[in-house]
Every structure is written in structure tokens, then in C-alpha cells.
Coordinates of C-alpha atoms and ligand atoms in Angstrom, one line a residue:
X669 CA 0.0 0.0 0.0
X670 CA 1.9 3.6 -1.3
X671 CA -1.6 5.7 -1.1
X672 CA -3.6 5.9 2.2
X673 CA -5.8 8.3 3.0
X674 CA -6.7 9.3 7.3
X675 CA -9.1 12.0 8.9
X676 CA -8.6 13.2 12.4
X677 CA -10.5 16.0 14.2
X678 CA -9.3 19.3 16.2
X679 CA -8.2 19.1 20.0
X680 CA -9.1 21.6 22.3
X681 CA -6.8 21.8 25.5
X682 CA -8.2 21.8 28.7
X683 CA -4.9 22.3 30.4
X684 CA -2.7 24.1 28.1
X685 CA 0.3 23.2 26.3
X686 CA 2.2 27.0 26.0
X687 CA 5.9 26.1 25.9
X688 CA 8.8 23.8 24.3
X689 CA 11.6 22.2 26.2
X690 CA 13.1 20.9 22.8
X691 CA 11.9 22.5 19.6
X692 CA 13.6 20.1 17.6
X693 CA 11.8 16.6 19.5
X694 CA 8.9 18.9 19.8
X695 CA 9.5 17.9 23.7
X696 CA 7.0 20.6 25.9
X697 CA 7.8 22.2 29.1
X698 CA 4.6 20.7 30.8
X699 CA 1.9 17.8 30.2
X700 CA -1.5 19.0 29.2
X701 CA -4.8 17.8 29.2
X702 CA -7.7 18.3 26.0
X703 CA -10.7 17.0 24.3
X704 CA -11.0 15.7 20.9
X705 CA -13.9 17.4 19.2
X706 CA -16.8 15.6 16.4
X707 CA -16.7 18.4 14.1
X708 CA -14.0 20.0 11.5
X709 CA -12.0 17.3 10.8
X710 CA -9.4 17.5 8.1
X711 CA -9.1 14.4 5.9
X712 CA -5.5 13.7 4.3
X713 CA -4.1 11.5 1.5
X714 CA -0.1 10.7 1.5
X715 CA 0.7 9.0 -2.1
X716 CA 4.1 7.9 -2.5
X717 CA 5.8 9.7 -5.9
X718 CA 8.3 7.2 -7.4
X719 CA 9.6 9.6 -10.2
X720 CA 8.5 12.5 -8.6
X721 CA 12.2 14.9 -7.3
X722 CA 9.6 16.7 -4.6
X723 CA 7.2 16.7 -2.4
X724 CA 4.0 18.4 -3.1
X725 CA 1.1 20.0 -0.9
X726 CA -2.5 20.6 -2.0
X727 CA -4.9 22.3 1.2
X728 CA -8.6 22.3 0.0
X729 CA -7.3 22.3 -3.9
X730 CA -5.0 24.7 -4.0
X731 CA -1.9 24.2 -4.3
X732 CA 0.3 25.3 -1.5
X733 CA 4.6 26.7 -1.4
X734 CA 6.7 28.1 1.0
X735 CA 6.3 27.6 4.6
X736 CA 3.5 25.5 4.8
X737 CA 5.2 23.3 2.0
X738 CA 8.2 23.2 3.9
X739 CA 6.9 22.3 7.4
X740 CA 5.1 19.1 5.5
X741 CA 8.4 18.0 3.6
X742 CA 10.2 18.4 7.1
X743 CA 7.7 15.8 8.6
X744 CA 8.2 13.7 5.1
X745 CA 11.4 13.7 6.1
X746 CA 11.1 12.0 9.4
X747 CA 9.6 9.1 7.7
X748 CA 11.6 8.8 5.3
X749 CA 14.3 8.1 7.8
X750 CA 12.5 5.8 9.4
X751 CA 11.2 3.8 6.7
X752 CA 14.3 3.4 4.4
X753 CA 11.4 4.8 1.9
X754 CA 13.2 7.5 0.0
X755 CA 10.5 8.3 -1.9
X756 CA 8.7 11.8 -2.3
X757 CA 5.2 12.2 -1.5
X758 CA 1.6 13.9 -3.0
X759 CA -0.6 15.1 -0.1
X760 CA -4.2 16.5 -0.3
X761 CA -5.1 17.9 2.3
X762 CA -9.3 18.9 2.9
X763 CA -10.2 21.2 6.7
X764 CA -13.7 20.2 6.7
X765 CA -14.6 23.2 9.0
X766 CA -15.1 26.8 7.5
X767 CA -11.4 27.3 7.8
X768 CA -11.4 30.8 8.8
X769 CA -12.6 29.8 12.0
X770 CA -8.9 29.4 13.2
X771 CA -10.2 26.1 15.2
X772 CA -6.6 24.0 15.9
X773 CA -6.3 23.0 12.1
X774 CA -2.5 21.9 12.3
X775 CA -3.5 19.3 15.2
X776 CA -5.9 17.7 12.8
X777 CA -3.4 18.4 10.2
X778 CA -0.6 16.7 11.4
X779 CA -2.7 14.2 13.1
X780 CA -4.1 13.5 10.0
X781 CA -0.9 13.6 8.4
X782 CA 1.0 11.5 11.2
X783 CA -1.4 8.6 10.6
X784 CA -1.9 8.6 6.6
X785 CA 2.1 8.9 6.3
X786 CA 2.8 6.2 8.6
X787 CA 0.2 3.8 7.0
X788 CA 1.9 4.9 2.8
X789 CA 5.7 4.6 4.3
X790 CA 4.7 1.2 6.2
X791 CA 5.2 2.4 9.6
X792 CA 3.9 1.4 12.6
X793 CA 0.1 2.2 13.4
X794 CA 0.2 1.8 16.7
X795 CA -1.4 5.3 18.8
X796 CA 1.0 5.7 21.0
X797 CA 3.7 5.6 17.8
X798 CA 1.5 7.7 15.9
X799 CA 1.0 10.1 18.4
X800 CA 4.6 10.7 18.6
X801 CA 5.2 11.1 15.3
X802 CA 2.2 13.9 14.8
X803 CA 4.1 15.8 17.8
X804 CA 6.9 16.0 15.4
X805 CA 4.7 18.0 13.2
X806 CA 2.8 20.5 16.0
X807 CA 2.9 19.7 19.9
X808 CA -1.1 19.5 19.7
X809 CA -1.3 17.0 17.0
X810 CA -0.2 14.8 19.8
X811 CA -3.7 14.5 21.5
X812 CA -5.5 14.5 18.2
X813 CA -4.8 10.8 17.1
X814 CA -7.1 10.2 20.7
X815 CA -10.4 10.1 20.7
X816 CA -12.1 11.9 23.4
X817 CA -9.9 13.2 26.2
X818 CA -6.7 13.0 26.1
X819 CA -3.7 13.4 28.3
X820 CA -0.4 14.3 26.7
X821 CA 3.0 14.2 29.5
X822 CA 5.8 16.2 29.0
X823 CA 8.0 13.3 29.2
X824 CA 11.2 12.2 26.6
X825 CA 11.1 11.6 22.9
X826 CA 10.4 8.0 23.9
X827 CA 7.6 8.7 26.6
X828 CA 6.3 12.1 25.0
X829 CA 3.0 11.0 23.3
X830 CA -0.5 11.2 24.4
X831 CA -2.8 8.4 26.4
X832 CA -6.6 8.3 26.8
X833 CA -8.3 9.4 30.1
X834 CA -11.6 9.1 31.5
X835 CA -13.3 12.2 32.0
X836 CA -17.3 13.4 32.7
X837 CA -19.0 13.7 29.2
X838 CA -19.5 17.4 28.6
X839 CA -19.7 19.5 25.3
X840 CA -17.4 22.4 24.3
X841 CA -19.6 25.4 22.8
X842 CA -17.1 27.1 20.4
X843 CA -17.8 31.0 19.6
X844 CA -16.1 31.9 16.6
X845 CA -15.4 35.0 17.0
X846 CA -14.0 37.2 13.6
X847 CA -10.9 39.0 13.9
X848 CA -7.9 40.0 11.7
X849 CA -5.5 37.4 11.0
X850 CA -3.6 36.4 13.9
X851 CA -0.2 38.8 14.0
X852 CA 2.1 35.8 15.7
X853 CA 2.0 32.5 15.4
X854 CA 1.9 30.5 18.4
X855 CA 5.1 29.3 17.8
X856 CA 6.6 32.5 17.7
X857 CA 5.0 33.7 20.6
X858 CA 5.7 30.7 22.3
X859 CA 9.0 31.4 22.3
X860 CA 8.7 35.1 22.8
X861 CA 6.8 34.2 26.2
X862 CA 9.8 32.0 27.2
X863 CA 12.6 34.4 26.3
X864 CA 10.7 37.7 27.9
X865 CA 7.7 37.1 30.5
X866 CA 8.3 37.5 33.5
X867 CA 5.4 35.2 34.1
X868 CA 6.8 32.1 32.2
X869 CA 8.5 29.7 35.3
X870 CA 4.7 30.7 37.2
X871 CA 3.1 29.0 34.0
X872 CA 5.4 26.0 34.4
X873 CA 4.6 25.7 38.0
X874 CA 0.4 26.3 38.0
X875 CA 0.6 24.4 34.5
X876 CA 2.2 21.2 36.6
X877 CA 0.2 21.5 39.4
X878 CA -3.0 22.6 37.3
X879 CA -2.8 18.7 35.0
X880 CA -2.3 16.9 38.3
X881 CA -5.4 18.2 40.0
X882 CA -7.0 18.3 36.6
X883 CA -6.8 14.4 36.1
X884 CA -7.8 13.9 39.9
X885 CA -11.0 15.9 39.0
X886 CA -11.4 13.7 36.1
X887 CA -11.4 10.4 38.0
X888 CA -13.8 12.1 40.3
X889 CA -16.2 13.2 37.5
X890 CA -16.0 16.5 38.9
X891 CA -17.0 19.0 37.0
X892 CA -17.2 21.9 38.6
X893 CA -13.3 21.6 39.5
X894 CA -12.5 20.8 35.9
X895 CA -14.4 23.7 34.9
X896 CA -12.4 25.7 37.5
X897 CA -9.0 24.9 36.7
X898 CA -10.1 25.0 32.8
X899 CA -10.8 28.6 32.8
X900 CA -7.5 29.6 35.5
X901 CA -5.3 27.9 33.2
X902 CA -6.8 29.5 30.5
X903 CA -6.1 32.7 31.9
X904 CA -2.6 32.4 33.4
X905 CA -1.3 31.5 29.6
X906 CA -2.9 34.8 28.3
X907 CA -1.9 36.7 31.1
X908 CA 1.9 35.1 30.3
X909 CA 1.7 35.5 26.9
X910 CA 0.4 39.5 27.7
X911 CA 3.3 40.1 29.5
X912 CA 5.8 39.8 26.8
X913 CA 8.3 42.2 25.0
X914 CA 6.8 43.1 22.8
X915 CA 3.2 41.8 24.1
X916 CA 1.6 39.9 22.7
X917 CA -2.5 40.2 22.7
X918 CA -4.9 37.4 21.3
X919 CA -7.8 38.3 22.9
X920 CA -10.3 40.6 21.5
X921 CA -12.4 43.0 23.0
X922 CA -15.3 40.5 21.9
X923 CA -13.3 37.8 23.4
X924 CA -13.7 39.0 26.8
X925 CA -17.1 40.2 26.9
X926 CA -17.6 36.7 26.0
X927 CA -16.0 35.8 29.5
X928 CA -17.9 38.3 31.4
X929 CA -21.3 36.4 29.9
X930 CA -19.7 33.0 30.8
X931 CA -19.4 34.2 34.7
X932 CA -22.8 36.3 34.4
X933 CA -24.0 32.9 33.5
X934 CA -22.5 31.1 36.2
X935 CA -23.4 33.8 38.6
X936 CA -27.8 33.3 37.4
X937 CA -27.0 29.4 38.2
X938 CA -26.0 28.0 35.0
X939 CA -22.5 26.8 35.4
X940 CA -20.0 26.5 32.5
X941 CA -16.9 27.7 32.0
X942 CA -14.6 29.4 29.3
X943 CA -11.4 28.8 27.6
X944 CA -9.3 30.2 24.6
X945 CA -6.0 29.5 22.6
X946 CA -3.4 31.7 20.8
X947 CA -6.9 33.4 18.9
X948 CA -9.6 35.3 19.5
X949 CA -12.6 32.4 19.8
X950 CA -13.6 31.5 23.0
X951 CA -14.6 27.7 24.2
X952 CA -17.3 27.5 26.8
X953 CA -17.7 23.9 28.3
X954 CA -20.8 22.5 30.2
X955 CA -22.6 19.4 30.9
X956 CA -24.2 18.2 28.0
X957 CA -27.7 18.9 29.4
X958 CA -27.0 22.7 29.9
X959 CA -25.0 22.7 26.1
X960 CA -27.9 24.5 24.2
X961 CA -29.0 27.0 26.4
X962 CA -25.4 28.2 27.1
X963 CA -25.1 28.3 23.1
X964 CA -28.4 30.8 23.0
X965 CA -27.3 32.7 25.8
X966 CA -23.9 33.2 23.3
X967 CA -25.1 33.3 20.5
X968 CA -24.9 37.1 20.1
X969 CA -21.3 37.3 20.2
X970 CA -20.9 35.0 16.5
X971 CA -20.8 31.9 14.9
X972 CA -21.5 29.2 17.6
X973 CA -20.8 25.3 17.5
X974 CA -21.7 23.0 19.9
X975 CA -19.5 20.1 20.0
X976 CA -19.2 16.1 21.7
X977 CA -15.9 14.3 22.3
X978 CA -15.1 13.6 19.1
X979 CA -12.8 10.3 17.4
X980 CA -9.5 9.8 17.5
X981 CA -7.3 9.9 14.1
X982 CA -8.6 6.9 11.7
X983 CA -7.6 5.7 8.4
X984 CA -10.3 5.7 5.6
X985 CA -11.0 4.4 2.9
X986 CA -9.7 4.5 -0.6
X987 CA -13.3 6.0 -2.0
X988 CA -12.4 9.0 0.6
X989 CA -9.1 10.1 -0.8
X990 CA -8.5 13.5 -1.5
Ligands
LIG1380 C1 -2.7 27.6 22.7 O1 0.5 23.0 18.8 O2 -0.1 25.0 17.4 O3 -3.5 25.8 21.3 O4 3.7 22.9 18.7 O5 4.5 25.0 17.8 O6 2.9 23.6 16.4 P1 3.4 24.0 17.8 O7 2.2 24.8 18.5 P2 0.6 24.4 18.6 O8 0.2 25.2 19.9 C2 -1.0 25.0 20.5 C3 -1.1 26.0 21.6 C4 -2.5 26.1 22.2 C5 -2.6 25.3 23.5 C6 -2.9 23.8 23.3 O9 -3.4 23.4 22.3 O10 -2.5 23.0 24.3

């Protein structure tokens, strides 16, 4: 088999992943904690190019150079060296979601990617090896080959990878919420908020401390707690990440009102509570009962998605290539 042809869905972290310990392994500074979602899943095919002298990259049909080339090729690469396959590669690449909603597309991308490429070079399929191979590509593609929740430890290259954890069912309510292009990409500003805030070792110590009680609270099916530190650890990464030199702002205006309504909410009895990565969209998580009255009551702010835990990374079928 030299074609194969995987979808896997966008993680959304619970306890954030905001730091590298080795950007070459992809290694982070701390474990983090997310769930997968059911909605906006990118699909992938990887066709090994026996003639072909490159690789090439087609997102939604286009065809696509540069940077976004590169970073593919890069993670080619790593197969390559691992296979013995020397071979270049054809990927198609489809982001099921409205892409402009910014939603975590390189974890399903190189989740995606991770698994199709393994399955085309003959590697093994195994999660755990898939999962750290997709770190290779972006730290959060890690936790996308899982379904549901996922745990992802800090760890070494060997121990790095992401595992399945129980957790209470809940659904994430995603406000898309429109704003210019992001200025810095979160691997810029990751490195930015390691090199200048002065709040980055108080990350790494609440970030540590914040998984641990985090998968406690999941054992215990406690929501309320995992709502709790969900929204603190939320807030200590953009408060790290403001703090920069130059700073660094990914919130919007809109952004926080949309906070202030999550607490208002929580304050008149209905209890959810708000997260948000290196963008301007807010995630409000509740029990599934209270999911579509928390999505009226934000409804006003934009675009809003209610999403399940969602599937881990699969392979599909040759009638689904791209
Ligand atoms: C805020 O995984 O996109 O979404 O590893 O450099 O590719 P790279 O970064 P990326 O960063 C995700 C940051 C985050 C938090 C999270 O998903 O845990």
C-alpha cells in the first residue's frame, strides 16, 4: 500500500500546552490535558511519488509553497528516515470546518498527516507511535490521534506521546469569533513568552500543578473543578503570553465580553466555564444537558458550534481520498 488516506478531528486543550523544552523533539515544558472534538475534521491523502524529485502539498485544492510546503516536507522527512522509503510524497489535504474559523487545524493536520504517512511509508500504526510522530509535526497533534480526552506528558522523545483518560461527558460550545488574521504564530509567541515574561517559570509551576489536579477531577467526575481549573489555566497562559516584550494580545475585545457572559451565567446558576487559545474564539464547556441553552445565551457574540468528544485519528478508505 503507497496511497492511504486518514481524517482526524481538532483538539481543544483543557490544560494548556504554551511552551517547548526541545523544539527540535517537539518535547513541551509541561503535560497538558484536551478533548477531541466531532466536528471539523481534516481528511488527508499521502501517495508515494516514485519519479516524482519533490514533495507536493494541496490544502482544500490549491496548491500550496513556501512555509506551509516546507513544514510538511520536514515531517516527510522523518519518515523517510525511518522507513528506508526515500520516496517523495503527493498530499491533499481537505479542513472540513469553515477554515477561517482558526479552530486548531495543524493538530488535525498533522494528526491527519501522522497517521496517513505512517500507513503509505509502512510504519507502525500503533497510537501511541502515531501520536509521537504527529508531535513531530505540532505539539497539539499529539492529543488528536485520541479520541475523546486525552492526556499528553511532558515526558522524553520515547515517553512524550499522548494516552486516553476518562473524563465526565461534557460538550465544548465554540464562539467563533471574527478577527484580523492572527499577528504571531503561536510558535513565535511561544518562544517570545519564554525568552521575555516574566510570568513564564509561574506558567510552568500552575501548568504542573494545574494537569495533576485536573486528572484527579477527572477520576472524580467533577466538574465543577474541571471547569475551574479549565478557565484559571486558560487565563494564566494569556496573562503570560500579555506580558511579553513586545506583548503579545490574542484576545479581543469581543473575546472578553464573551467571559464576562460565561461568569454572568454562572453567577444566574447555569455553570460553564470558558477557555481560549493563541486566537480570539472563545470555548465555553458544560454538561451536555445545559450545552444548548449556554449556546443561545452566546449566540450574540458570532458563529457558535456545539461540540461532543469527538474520534481519534482513523484511516479511511480509498473511495475517501482526496
Ligand atoms: C494555545 O500545537 O499549534 O493551542 O507545537 O509550535 O505547532 P506548535 O504549536 P501548537 O500550539 C498550541 C497552543 C495552544 C494550546 C494547546 O493546544 O494546548
Amino acid at each position: 500500500m503507497t496511497t492511504a488516506t486518514a481524517r482526524a478531528y481538532p483538539n481543544i486543550a483543557l490544560v494548556k500546552y504554551w511552551g517547548k523544552r526541545d523544539s527540535t523533539l517537539m518535547l513541551p515544558l509541561t503535560g497538558s490535558m484536551s478533548m477531541t472534538l466531532d466536528d471539523f475534521p481534516t481528511v488527508t491523502t499521502v501517495e508515494r511519488q516514485p519519479d516524482a524529485s519533490a514533495d507536493t502539498f494541496e490544502l482544500g485544492g490549491e496548491v500550496v509553497t513556501d512555509e506551509p510546503l516546507r513544514r510538511v516536507a520536514e515531517f516527510l522527512d522523518l519518515v523517510r528516515e525511518r522507513s528506508g522509503v526515500r520516496e517523495f510524497a503527493a498530499v491533499r489535504s481537505k479542513n472540513e470546518g469553515p477554515t477561517a474559523a482558526g479552530l486548531a487545524s495543524s493538530a488535525s493536520g498533522f494528526a491527519a498527516l501522522a497517521l496517513a504517512t505512517s500507513k503509505a511509508y509502512g510504519l507502525s500504526l500503533e497510537p501511541a507511535d502515531v501520536s509521537r510522530l504527529a508531535r513531530r509535526g505540532s505539539g497539539s497533534a499529539t492529543r488528536s490521534i485520541i479520541p475523546h480526552f486525552a492526556v499528553w506528558r511532558a515526558g522524553d522523545d520515547e515517553t512524550s506521546v499522548a494516552e486516553a483518560i476518562d473524563a465526565p461527558d461534557m460538550r465544548m460550545i465554540v464562539v467563533v469569533v471574527q478577527a484580523r488574521q492572527k499577528e504571531v504564530s503561536s510558535r513565535e509567541a511561544m518562544k517570545r513568552t519564554a525568552a521575555t515574561s516574566p510570568y513564564h517559570q509561574g506558567w510552568i509551576t500552575t501548568t504542573e500543578e494545574a494537569l495533576e489536579s485536573m486528572i484527579e477531577a477527572c477520576a472524580d467526575g467533577d466538574f465543577t473543578r474541571i471547569g475551574r481549573i479549565t478557565e484559571t489555566n486558560a487565563m494564566r497562559m494569556h496573562a503570560a503570553i500579555q506580558a511579553c516584550d513586545p506583548p503579545i494580545r490574542y484576545l479581543a475585545p469581543q473575546s472578553i465580553a464573551i467571559f464576562d457572559r460565561i461568569r454572568a451565567l454562572r453567577d444566574a446558576g447555569m455553570e460553564t466555564y470558558g477557555t481560549a487559545d493563541a486566537g480570539p474564539n472563545v470555548v465555553a464547556i458544560s454538561r451536555p444537558e445545559d450545552a444548548d441553552a449556554v449556546a443561545k445565551a452566546l449566540a450574540e457574540f458570532g458563529e457558535v458550534r456545539v461540540m461532543a468528544p469527538g474520534p481519534g485519528a482513523e484511516l479511511l478508505a480509498d473511495s475517501e481520498a482526496q
